[in-house]
XYZ file of C-alpha atoms in Angstrom:
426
model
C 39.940 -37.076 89.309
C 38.767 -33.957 90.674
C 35.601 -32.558 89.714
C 36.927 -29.129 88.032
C 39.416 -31.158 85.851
C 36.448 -33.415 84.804
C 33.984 -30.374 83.579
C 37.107 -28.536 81.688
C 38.244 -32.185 80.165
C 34.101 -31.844 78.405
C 34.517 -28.580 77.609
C 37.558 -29.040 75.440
C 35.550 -32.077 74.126
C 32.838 -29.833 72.632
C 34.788 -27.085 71.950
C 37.147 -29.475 69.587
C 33.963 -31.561 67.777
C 32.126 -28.056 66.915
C 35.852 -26.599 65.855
C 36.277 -29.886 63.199
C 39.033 -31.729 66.021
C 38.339 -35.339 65.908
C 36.297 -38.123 64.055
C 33.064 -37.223 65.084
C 33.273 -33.700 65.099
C 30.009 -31.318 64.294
C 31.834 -29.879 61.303
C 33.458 -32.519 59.428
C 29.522 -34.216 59.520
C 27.700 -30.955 58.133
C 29.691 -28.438 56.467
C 30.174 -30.198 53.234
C 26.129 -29.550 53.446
C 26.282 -26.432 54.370
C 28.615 -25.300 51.290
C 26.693 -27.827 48.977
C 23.261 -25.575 49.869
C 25.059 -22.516 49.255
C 26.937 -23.571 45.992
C 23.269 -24.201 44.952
C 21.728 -21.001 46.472
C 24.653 -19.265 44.805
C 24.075 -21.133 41.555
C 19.924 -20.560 41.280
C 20.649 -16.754 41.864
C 23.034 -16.369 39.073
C 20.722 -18.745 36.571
C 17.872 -15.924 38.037
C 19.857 -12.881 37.255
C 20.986 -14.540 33.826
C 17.554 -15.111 32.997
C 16.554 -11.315 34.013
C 19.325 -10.408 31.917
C 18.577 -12.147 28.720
C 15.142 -11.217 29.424
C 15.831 -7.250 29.505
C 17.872 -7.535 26.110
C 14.680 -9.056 24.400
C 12.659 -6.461 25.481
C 14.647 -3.618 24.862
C 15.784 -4.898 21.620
C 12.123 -5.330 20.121
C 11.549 -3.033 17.260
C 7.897 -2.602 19.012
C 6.943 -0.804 21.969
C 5.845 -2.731 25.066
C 4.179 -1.100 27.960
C 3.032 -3.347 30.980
C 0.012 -1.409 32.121
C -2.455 -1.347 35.630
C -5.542 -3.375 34.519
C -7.072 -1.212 37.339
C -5.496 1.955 37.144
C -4.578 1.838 33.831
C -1.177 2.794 35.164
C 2.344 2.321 33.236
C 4.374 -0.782 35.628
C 6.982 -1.149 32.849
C 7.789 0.321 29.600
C 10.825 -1.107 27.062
C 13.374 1.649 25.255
C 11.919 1.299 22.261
C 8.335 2.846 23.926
C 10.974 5.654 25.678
C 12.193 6.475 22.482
C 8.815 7.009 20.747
C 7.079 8.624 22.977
C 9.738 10.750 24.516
C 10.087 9.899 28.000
C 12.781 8.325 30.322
C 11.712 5.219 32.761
C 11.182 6.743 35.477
C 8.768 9.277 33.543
C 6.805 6.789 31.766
C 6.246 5.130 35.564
C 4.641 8.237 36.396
C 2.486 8.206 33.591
C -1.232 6.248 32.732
C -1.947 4.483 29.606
C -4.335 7.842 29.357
C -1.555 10.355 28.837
C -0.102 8.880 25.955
C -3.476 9.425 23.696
C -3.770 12.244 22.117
C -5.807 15.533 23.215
C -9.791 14.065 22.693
C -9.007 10.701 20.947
C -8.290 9.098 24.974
C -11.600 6.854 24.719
C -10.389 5.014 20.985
C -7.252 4.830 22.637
C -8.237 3.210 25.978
C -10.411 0.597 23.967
C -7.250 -0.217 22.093
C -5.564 -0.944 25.029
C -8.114 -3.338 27.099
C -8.566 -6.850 25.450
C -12.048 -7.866 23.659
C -13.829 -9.134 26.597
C -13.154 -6.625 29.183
C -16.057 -4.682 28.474
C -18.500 -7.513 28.756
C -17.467 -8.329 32.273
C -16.701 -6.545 35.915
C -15.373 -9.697 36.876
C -13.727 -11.371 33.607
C -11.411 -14.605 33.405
C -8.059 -13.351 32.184
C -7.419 -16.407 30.921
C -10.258 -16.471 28.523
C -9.662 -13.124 26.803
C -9.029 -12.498 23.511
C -6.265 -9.917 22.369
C -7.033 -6.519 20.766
C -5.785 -5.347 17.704
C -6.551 -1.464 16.879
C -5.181 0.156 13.611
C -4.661 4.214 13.417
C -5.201 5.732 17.382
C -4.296 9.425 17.653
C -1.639 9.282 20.137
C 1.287 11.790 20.966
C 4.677 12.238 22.428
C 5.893 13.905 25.413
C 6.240 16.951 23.160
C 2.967 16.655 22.205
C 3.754 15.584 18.461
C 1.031 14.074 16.699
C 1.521 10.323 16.413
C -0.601 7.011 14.466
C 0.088 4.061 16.482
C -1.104 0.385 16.459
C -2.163 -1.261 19.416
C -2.250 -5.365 20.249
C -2.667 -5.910 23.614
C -3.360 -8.822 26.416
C -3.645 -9.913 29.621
C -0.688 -11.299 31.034
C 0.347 -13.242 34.397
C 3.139 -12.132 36.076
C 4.666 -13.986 39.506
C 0.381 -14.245 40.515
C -0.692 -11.037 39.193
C -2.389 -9.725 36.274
C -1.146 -6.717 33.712
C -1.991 -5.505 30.705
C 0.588 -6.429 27.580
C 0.363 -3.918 25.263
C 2.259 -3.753 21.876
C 2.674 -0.509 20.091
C 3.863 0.217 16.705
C 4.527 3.933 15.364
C 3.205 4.128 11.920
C 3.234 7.508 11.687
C 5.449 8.015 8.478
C 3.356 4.709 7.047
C 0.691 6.928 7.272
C 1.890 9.730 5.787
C 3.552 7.786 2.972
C -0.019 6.805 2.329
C -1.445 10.037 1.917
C 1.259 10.670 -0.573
C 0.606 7.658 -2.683
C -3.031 8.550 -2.808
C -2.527 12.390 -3.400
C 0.351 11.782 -6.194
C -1.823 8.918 -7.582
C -4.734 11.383 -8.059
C -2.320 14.173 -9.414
C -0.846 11.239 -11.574
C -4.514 10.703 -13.077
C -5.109 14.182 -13.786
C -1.476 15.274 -15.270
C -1.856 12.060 -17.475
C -5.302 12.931 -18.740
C -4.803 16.683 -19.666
C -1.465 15.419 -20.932
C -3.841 12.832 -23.238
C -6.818 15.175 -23.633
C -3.824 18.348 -24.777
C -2.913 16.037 -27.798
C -6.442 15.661 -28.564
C -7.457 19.235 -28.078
C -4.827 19.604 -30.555
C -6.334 17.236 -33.702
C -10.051 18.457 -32.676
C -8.831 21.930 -33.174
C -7.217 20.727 -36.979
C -10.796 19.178 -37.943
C -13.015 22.009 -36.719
C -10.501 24.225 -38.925
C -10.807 21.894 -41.922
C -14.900 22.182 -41.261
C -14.983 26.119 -40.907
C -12.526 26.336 -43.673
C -15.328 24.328 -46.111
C -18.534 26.078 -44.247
C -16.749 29.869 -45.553
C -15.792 28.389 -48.912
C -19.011 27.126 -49.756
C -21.145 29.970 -48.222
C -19.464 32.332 -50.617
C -19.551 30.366 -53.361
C -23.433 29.860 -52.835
C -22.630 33.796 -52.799
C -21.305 34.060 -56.041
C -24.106 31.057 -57.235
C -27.087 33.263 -56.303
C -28.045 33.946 -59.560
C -27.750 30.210 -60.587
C -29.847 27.604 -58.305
C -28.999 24.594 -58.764
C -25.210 25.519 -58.384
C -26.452 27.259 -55.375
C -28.527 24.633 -53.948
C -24.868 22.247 -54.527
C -22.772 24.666 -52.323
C -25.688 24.771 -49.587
C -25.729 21.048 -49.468
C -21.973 21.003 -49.417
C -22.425 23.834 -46.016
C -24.839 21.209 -44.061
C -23.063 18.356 -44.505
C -19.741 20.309 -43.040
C -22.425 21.479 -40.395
C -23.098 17.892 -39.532
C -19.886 16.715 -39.221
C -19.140 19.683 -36.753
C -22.180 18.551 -35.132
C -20.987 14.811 -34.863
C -17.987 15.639 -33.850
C -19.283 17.850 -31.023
C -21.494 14.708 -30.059
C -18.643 12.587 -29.963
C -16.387 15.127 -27.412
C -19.868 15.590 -25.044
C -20.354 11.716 -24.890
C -17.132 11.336 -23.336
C -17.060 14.300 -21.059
C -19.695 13.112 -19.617
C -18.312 10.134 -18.267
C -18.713 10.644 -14.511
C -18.192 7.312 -12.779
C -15.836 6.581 -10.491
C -17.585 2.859 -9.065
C -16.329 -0.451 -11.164
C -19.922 -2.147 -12.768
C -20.437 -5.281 -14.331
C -20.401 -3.613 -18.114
C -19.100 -5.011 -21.748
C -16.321 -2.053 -22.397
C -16.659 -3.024 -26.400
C -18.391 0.264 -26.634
C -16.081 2.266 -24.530
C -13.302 1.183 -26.739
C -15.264 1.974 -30.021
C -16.632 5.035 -28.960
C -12.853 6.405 -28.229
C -11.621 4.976 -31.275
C -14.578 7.462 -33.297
C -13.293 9.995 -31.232
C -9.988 9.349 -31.990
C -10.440 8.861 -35.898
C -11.887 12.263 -36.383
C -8.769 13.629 -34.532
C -6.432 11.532 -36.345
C -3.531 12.837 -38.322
C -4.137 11.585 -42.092
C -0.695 9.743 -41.795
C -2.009 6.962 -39.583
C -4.895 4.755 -39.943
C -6.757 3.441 -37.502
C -7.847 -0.067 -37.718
C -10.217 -1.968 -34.609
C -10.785 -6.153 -34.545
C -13.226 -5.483 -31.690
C -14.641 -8.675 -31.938
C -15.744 -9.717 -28.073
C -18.703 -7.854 -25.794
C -17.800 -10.060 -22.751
C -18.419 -8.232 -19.697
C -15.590 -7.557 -16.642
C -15.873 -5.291 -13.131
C -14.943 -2.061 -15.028
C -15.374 1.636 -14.773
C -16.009 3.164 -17.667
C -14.379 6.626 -16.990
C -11.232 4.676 -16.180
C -11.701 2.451 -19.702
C -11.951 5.925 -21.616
C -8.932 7.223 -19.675
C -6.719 4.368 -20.276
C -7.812 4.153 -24.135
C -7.019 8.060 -24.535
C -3.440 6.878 -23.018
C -2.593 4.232 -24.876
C -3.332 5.492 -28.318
C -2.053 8.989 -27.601
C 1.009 7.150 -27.440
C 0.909 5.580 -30.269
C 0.024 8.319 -32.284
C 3.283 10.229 -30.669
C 5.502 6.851 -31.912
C 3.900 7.327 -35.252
C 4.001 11.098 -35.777
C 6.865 11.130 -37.795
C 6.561 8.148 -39.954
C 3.021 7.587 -40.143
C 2.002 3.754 -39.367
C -1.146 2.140 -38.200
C -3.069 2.306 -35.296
C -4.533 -1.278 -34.475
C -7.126 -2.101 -31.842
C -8.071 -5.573 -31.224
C -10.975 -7.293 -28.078
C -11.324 -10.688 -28.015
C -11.980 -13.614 -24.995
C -8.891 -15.437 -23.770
C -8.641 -18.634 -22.376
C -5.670 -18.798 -20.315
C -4.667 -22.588 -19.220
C -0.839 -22.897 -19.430
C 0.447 -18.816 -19.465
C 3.078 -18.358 -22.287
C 6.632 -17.366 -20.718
C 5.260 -13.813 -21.992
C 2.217 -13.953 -19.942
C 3.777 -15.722 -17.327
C 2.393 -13.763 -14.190
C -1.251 -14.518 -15.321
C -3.170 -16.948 -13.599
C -4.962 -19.504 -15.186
C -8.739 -18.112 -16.333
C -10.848 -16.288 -18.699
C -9.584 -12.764 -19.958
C -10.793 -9.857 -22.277
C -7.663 -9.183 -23.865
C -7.093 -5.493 -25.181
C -4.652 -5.146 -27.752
C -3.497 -1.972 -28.900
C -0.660 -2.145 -31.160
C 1.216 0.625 -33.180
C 3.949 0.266 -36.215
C 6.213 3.429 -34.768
C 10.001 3.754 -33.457
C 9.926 0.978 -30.888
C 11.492 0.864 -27.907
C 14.881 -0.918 -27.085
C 15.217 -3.406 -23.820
C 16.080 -0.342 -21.521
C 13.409 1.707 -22.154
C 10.648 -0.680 -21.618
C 11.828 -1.748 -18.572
C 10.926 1.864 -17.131
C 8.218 3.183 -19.418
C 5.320 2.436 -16.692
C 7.800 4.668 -14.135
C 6.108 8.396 -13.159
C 7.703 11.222 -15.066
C 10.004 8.470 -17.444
C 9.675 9.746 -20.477
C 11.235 9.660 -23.884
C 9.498 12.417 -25.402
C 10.947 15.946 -26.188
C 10.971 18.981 -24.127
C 7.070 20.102 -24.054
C 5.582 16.937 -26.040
C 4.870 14.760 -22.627
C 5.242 14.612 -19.187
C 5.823 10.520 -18.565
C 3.142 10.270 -16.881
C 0.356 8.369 -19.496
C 1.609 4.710 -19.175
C 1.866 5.453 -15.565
C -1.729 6.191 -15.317
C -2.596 3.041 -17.600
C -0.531 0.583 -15.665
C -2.097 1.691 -12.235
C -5.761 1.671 -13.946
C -5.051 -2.210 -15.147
C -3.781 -3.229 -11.824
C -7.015 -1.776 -10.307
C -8.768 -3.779 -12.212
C -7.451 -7.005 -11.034
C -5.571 -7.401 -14.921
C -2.729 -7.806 -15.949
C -0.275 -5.404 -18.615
C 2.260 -6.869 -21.413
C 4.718 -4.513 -23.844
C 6.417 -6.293 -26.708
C 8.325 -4.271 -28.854
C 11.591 -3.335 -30.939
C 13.362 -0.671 -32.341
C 11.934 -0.068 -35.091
C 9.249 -2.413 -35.408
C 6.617 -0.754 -33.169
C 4.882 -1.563 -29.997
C 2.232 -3.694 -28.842
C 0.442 -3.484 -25.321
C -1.664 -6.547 -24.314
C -4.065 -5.651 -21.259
C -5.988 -8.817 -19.798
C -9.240 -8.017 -17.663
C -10.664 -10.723 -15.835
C -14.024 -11.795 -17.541
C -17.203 -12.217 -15.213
């Protein structure tokens, strides 16, 4: 066979094994291989994008902001939508941006300590993996549009594909902040509408008694007139005048005592004496058509302050004496020590322990199911036009709960009311 035929006889050999012609062809032995790496390849890329996927909807769906941040340069790598919303900005923005811009004009040094975990600042040089996160409450920051903002900041360190960045968790509490305020400023406003409200009704019966003690100091200093010319009837009506001068005087004594009343700080104190001394107070104030009775029979002592004691007596039997103005009734105030072991399904939310129990109990209108579910609500009241505000049992309720005790109404139409406050005992 000639030479030429020989060499183009191998050619087509080759050319048919690499084209998949023949049993031992190059193809038929690796391409199932080949497509078995690339089914794989194909399969580990979609599993990766899948992952990236699911990954991105966790992020962005977090109710928190997250900012990946520059250890170094303190530089933004990554910031979630929920950051873009609060702050203002789009992605590509917050990319240009430094954890720095985000704090607000001369709070950036709180700000930046929120951001870098605990042991940062003890080291040039520190083990990321030994750090502890940060957790900062109320940083000035602000948004793009420079609007004030209180944030929350918990960050970390955190490894990412060999490198390290800053995890930082933000939460906008701005409105929690402001809601806050508002609690505190309508809970002082509270306190001060429900004492003048208290103290108005008061005014009220001290202006009735010092009338009744005038009325007797002009009577008898012109009968003592009229008696000149007989002594001893003279002397009678003169007595009569200091006795009426002394009862002015007490009650003047009575009224200074508890304007004086100052403290604002919770003491270890018995609070039998704050609760008698309002009760005199309230006695020579009294309308004649209710009597005032008092079983004060404890002086165990409880974390109190007293201004807050006299406040939420002046309350408590204001009210009464509004339930009662009509019909008349009594007034009864009762102290004693109470050992709670298995609460009552009345006193059900108490906790098992020694109490002072206040009692202050009235024999008024009542109050029907509806009512007394609402009677500690702000500006709830049942009172006419002019005679009350809502705000007293308000005031009481938060003044009991500051005190770590606990408050109990029982009462019916018709058969009066009766509050039970329980104070922890010392």
């Amino acid at each position: 066979m000639p030479e030429n035929s020989r060499d183009k006889q191998e050619q087509i050999r080759l050319r048919n094994k690499i084209l998949g012609i023949g049993d031992t062809s190059i193809r038929k032995s690796y391409y199932p291989q080949l497509q078995n790496q690339i089914k794989k390849l194909k399969l580990a890329k979609e599993r990766a994008e899948e992952n990236e996927r699911k990954f991105s909807e966790i992020l962005n769906s977090t109710s928190d902001g997250i900012v990946l941040v520059d250890p170094k340069s303190k530089a933004i790598v990554l910031a979630n939508h929920t950051a873009q919303r609060m702050f203002g900005y789009s992605a590509q923005e917050m990319e240009q941006l430094t954890f720095n811009d985000l704090a607000a004009s001369g709070h950036q040094q709180p700000v930046m300590a929120g951001l870098l975990p605990e042991q940062e600042n003890n080291s040039t040089n520190p083990d990321h993996g030994n750090q502890h996160p940060t957790s900062l409450k109320h940083l000035s920051m602000q948004s793009k549009d420079k609007r004030p903002m209180t944030c929350d900041i918990r960050s970390s360190f955190v490894e990412i594909e060999g490198m390290t960045f800053i995890l930082a968790l933000i939460l906008d509490v701005t409105r929690l902040v402001t809601m806050e305020k508002e609690k505190e400023e309508i809970k002082a406003k509270l306190a001060h509408t429900g004492k003048m409200e208290a103290l108005g009704t008061m005014a009220g019966g001290i202006a009735h008694d010092f009338n009744n003690i005038l009325s007797a100091i002009f009577a008898y200093s012109q009968l003592a007139i009229n008696h000149i010319s007989d002594p001893e009837r003279a002397k009678n009506d003169i007595q009569q005048i200091q006795k009426a001068g002394q009862k002015a005087a007490d009650l003047t004594g009575q009224i200074l005592s508890f304007s004086r009343r100052t403290s604002h700080n919770k003491i270890a104190m018995p609070i039998y004496n704050v609760v008698k001394e309002a009760l005199e107070l309230f006695s020579s104030t009294c309308p004649e058509n209710i009597e005032i009775k008092d079983r004060i029979l404890s002086s165990a002592s409880i974390m109190a302050d007293p201004t807050n004691i006299h406040q939420l007596m002046l309350n408590l039997c204001t009210n009464a004496f509004h339930a009662m103005a009509e019909t008349g009734g009594v007034l009864t105030v009762a102290l004693a020590e109470r050992a709670i072991t298995t609460p009552t399904p009345m006193f059900a939310t108490l906790v098992p322990g020694n109490y002072l129990e206040l009692t202050v109990s009235d024999t008024g209108h009542g109050m029907d199911a509806g009512t007394m579910e609402r009677i500690f609500e702000p500006y709830f009241t049942t009172k006419k036009t002019g005679q009350g505000t809502g705000f007293g049992l308000a005031l009481v309720h938060s003044i009991i709960k500051d005190h770590g005790g606990e408050i109990f109404v029982k009462s019916e139409p018709g058969r009066g009311t009766r509050f039970h406050l329980f104070f922890p005992v010392i």
